[in-house]
mmCIF file of C-alpha atoms in Angstrom:
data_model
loop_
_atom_site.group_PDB
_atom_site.id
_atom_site.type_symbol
_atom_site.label_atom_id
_atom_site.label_comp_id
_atom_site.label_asym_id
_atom_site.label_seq_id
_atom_site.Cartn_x
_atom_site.Cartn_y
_atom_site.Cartn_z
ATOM 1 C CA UNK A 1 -114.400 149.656 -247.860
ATOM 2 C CA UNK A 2 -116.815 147.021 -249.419
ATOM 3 C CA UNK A 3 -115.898 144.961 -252.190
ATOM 4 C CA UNK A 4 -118.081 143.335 -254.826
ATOM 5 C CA UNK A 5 -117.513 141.709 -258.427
ATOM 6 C CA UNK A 6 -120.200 142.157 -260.912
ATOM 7 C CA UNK A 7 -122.178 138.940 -262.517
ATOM 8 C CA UNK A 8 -119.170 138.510 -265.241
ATOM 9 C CA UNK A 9 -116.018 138.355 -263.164
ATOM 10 C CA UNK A 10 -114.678 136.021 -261.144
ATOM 11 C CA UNK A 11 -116.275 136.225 -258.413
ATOM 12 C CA UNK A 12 -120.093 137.106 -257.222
ATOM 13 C CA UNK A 13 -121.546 139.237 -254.531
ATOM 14 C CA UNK A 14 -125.086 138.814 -253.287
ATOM 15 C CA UNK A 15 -125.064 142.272 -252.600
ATOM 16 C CA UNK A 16 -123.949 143.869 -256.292
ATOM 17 C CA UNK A 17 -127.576 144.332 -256.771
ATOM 18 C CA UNK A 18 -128.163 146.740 -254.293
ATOM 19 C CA UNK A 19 -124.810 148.651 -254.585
ATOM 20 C CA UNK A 20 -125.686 148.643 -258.541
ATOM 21 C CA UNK A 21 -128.891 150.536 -257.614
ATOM 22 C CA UNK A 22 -127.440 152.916 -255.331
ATOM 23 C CA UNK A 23 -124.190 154.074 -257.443
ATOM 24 C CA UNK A 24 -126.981 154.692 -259.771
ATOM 25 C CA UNK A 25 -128.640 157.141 -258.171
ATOM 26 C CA UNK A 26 -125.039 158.992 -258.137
ATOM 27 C CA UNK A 27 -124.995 158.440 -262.075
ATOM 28 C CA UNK A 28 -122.602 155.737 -262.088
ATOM 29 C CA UNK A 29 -123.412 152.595 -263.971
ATOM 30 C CA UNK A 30 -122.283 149.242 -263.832
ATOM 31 C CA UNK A 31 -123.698 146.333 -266.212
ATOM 32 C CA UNK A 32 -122.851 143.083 -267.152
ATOM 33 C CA UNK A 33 -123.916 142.246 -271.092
ATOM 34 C CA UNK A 34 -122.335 139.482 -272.605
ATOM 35 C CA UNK A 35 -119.797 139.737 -275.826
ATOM 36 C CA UNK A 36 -120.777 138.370 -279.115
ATOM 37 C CA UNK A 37 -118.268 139.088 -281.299
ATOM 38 C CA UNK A 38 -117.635 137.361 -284.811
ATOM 39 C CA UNK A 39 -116.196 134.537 -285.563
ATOM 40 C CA UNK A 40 -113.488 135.766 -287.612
ATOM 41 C CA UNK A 41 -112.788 138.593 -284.406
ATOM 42 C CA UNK A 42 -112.964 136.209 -281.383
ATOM 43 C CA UNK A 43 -109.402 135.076 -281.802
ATOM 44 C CA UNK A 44 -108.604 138.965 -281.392
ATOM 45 C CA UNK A 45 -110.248 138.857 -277.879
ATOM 46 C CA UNK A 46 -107.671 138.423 -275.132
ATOM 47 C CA UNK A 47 -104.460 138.678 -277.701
ATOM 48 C CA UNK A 48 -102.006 141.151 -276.632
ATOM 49 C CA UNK A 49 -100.607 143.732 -279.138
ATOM 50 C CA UNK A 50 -103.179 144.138 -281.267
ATOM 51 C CA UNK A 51 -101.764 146.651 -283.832
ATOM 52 C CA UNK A 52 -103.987 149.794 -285.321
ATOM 53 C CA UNK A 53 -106.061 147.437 -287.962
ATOM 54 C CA UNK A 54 -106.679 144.579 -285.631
ATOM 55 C CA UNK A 55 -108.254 147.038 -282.823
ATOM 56 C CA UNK A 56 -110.394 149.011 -285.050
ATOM 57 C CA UNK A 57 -111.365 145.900 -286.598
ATOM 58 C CA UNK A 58 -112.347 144.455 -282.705
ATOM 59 C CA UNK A 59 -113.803 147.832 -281.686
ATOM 60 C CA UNK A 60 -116.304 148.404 -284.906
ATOM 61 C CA UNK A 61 -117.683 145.277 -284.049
ATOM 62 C CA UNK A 62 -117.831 146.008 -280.939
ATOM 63 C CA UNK A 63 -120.024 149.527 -281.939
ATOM 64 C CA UNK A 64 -123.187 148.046 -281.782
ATOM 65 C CA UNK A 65 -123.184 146.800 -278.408
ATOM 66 C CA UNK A 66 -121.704 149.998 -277.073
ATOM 67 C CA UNK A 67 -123.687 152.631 -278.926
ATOM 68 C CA UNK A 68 -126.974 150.426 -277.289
ATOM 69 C CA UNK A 69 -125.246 150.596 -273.988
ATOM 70 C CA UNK A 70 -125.046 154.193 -274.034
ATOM 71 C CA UNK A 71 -122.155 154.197 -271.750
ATOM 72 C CA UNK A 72 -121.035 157.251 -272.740
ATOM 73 C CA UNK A 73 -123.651 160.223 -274.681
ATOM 74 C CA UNK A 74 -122.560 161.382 -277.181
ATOM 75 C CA UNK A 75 -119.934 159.133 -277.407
ATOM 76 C CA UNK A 76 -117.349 161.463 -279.804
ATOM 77 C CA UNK A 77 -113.844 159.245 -278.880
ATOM 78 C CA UNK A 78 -113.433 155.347 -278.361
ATOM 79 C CA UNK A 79 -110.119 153.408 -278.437
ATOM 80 C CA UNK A 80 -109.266 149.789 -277.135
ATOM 81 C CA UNK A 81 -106.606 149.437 -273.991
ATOM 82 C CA UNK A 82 -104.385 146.574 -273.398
ATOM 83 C CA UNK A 83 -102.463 146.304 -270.449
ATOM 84 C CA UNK A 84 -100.604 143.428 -269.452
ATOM 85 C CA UNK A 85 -98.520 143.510 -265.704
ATOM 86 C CA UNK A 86 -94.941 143.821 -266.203
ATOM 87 C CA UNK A 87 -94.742 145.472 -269.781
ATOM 88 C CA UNK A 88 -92.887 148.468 -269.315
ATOM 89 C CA UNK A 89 -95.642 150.878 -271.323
ATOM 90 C CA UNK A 90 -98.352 149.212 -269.258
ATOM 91 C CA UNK A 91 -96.370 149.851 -266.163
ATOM 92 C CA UNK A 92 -96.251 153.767 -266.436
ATOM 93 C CA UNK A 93 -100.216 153.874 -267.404
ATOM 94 C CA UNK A 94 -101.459 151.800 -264.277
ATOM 95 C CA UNK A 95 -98.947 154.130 -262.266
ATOM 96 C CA UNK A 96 -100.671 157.293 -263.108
ATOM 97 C CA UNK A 97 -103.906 155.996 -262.963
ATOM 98 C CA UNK A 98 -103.778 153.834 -259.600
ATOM 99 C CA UNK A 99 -104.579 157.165 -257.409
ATOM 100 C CA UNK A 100 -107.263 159.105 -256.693
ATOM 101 C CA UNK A 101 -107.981 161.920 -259.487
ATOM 102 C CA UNK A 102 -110.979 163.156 -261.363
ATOM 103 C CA UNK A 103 -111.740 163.789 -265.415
ATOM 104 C CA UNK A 104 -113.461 167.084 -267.016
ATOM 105 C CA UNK A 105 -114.923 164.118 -269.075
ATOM 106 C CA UNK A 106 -117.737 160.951 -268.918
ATOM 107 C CA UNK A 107 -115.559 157.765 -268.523
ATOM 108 C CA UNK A 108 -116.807 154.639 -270.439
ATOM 109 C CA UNK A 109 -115.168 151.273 -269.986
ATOM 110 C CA UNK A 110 -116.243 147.913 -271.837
ATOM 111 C CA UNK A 111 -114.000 145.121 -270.893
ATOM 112 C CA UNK A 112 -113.587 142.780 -273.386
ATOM 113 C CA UNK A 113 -110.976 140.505 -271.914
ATOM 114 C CA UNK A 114 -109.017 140.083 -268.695
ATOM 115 C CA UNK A 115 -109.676 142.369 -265.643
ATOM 116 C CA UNK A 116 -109.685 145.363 -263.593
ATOM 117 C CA UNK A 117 -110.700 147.149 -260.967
ATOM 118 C CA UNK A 118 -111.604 150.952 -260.155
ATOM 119 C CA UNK A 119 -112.056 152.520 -256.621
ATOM 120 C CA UNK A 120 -114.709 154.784 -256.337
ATOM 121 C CA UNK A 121 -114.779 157.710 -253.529
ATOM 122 C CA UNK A 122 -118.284 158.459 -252.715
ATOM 123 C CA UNK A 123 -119.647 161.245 -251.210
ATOM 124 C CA UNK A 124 -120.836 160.170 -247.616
ATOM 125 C CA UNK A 125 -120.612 156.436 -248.303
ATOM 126 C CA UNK A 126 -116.431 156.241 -247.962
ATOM 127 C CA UNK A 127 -114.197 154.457 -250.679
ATOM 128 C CA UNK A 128 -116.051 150.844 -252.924
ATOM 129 C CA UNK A 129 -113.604 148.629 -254.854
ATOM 130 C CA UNK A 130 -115.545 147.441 -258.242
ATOM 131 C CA UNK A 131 -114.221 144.504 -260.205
ATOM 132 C CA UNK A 132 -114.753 143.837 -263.279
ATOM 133 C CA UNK A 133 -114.562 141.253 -266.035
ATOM 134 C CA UNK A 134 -115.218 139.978 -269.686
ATOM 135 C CA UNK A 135 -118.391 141.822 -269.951
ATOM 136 C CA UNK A 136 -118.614 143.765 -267.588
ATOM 137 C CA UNK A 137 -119.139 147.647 -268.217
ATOM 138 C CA UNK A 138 -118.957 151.249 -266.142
ATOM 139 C CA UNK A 139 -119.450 154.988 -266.762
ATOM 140 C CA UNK A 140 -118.266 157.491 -264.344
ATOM 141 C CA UNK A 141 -119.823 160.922 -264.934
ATOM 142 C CA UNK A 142 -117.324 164.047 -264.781
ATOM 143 C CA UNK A 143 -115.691 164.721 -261.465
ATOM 144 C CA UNK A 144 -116.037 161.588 -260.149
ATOM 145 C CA UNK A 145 -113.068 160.190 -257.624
ATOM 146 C CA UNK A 146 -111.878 157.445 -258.876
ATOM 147 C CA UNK A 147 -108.485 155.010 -259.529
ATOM 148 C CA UNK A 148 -107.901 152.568 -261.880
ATOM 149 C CA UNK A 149 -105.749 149.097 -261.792
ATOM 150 C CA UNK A 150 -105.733 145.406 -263.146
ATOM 151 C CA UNK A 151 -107.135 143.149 -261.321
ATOM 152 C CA UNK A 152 -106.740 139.380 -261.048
ATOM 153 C CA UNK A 153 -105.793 138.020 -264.270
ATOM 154 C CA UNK A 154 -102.872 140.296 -264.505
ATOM 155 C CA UNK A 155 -104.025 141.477 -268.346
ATOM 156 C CA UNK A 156 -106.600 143.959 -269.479
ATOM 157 C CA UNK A 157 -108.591 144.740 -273.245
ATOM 158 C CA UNK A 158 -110.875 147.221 -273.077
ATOM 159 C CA UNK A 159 -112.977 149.584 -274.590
ATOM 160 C CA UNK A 160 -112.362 152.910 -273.256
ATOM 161 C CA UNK A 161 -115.239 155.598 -274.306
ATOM 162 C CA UNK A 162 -115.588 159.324 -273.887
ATOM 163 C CA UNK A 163 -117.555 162.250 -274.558
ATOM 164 C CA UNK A 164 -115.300 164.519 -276.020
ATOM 165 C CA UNK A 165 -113.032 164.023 -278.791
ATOM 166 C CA UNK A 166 -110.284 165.971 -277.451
ATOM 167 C CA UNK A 167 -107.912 164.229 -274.475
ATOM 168 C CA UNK A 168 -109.766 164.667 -271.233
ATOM 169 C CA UNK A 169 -107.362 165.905 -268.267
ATOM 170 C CA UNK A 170 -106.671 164.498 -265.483
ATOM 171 C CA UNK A 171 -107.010 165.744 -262.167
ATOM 172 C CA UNK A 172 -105.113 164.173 -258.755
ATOM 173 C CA UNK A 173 -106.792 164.749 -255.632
ATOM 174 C CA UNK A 174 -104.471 163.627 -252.682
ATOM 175 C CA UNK A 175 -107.102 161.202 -251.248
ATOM 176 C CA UNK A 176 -105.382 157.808 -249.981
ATOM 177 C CA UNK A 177 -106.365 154.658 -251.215
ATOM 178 C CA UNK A 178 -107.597 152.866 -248.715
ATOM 179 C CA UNK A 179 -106.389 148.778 -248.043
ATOM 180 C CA UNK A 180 -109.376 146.359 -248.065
ATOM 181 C CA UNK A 181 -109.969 145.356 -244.482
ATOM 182 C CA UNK A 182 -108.876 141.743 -243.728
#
């Protein structure tokens, strides 16, 4: 299974380009566009435990930059996630979300801060490991295979966007995860 970082996280891949292109043409899309945030909001970036004020404070500024993204049309339901490894909350999200399962919904996801990583299952290309930081966005269209985890830096903030405003459900499909070779 191939494994590339976009332009904004840790590492690079020569080949992110092309991959970019072709998950594309299967109406995924992956971006890097950088954060300007305030000021008076940059010390929110990064902190954990933001409570209700402080994250809709963050995420209507960052509105702008996601309603130009488009990540997610119409985009009817936002909120900000922070997971950190070892809290217990964070714990029991990354465990339902680290296999393979499918939404009835458009995914959005905006990191602001930290790190994380989704596997993608592609039809007739086999499983790709994405990683993505500060910067970096993605938007899986409905019925896509995917799982979800943190990735290096052990901490996540991010904007999570959908289509609908209702709760999207959540679908497991059984598929493995495969290990990255090596």
């Amino acid at each position: 299974m191939p494994q590339f970082a976009l332009a904004g996280s840790p590492q690079r891949n020569p080949e992110a380009d092309v991959l970019v292109a072709s998950l594309a043409g299967l109406g995924i899309r992956v971006g890097t566009t950088p954060i300007a945030l305030p000021a008076e909001l940059e010390a929110l970036r990064g902190q954990p435990g933001l409570d209700a004020g402080e994250q809709e404070r963050l995420l209507a500024a960052l509105d702008p930059l996601l309603a130009e993204l488009g990540l997610v049309e119409p985009l009817l339901r936002r909120d900000l996630l922070q997971l950190r490894r070892g809290q217990t909350a964070s714990e029991e999200h990354l465990a339902r979300f680290a296999r393979y399962h499918t939404h009835d919904d458009d995914e959005g996801r905006y990191v602001v801060a930290g790190s994380c990583v989704f596997g993608l299952a592609l039809p007739g290309l086999g499983q790709l490991r994405l990683s993505l930081g500060p910067g970096d966005h993605l938007r899986i269209p409905t019925g896509t295979e995917h799982w979800f985890g943190l990735g290096e830096t052990g901490h996540l903030q991010a904007v999570r966007l959908f289509s609908r405003a209702a709760a999207m459900a959540t679908t497991y499909t059984g598929r493995p995860v495969q290990p990255l070779p090596g």
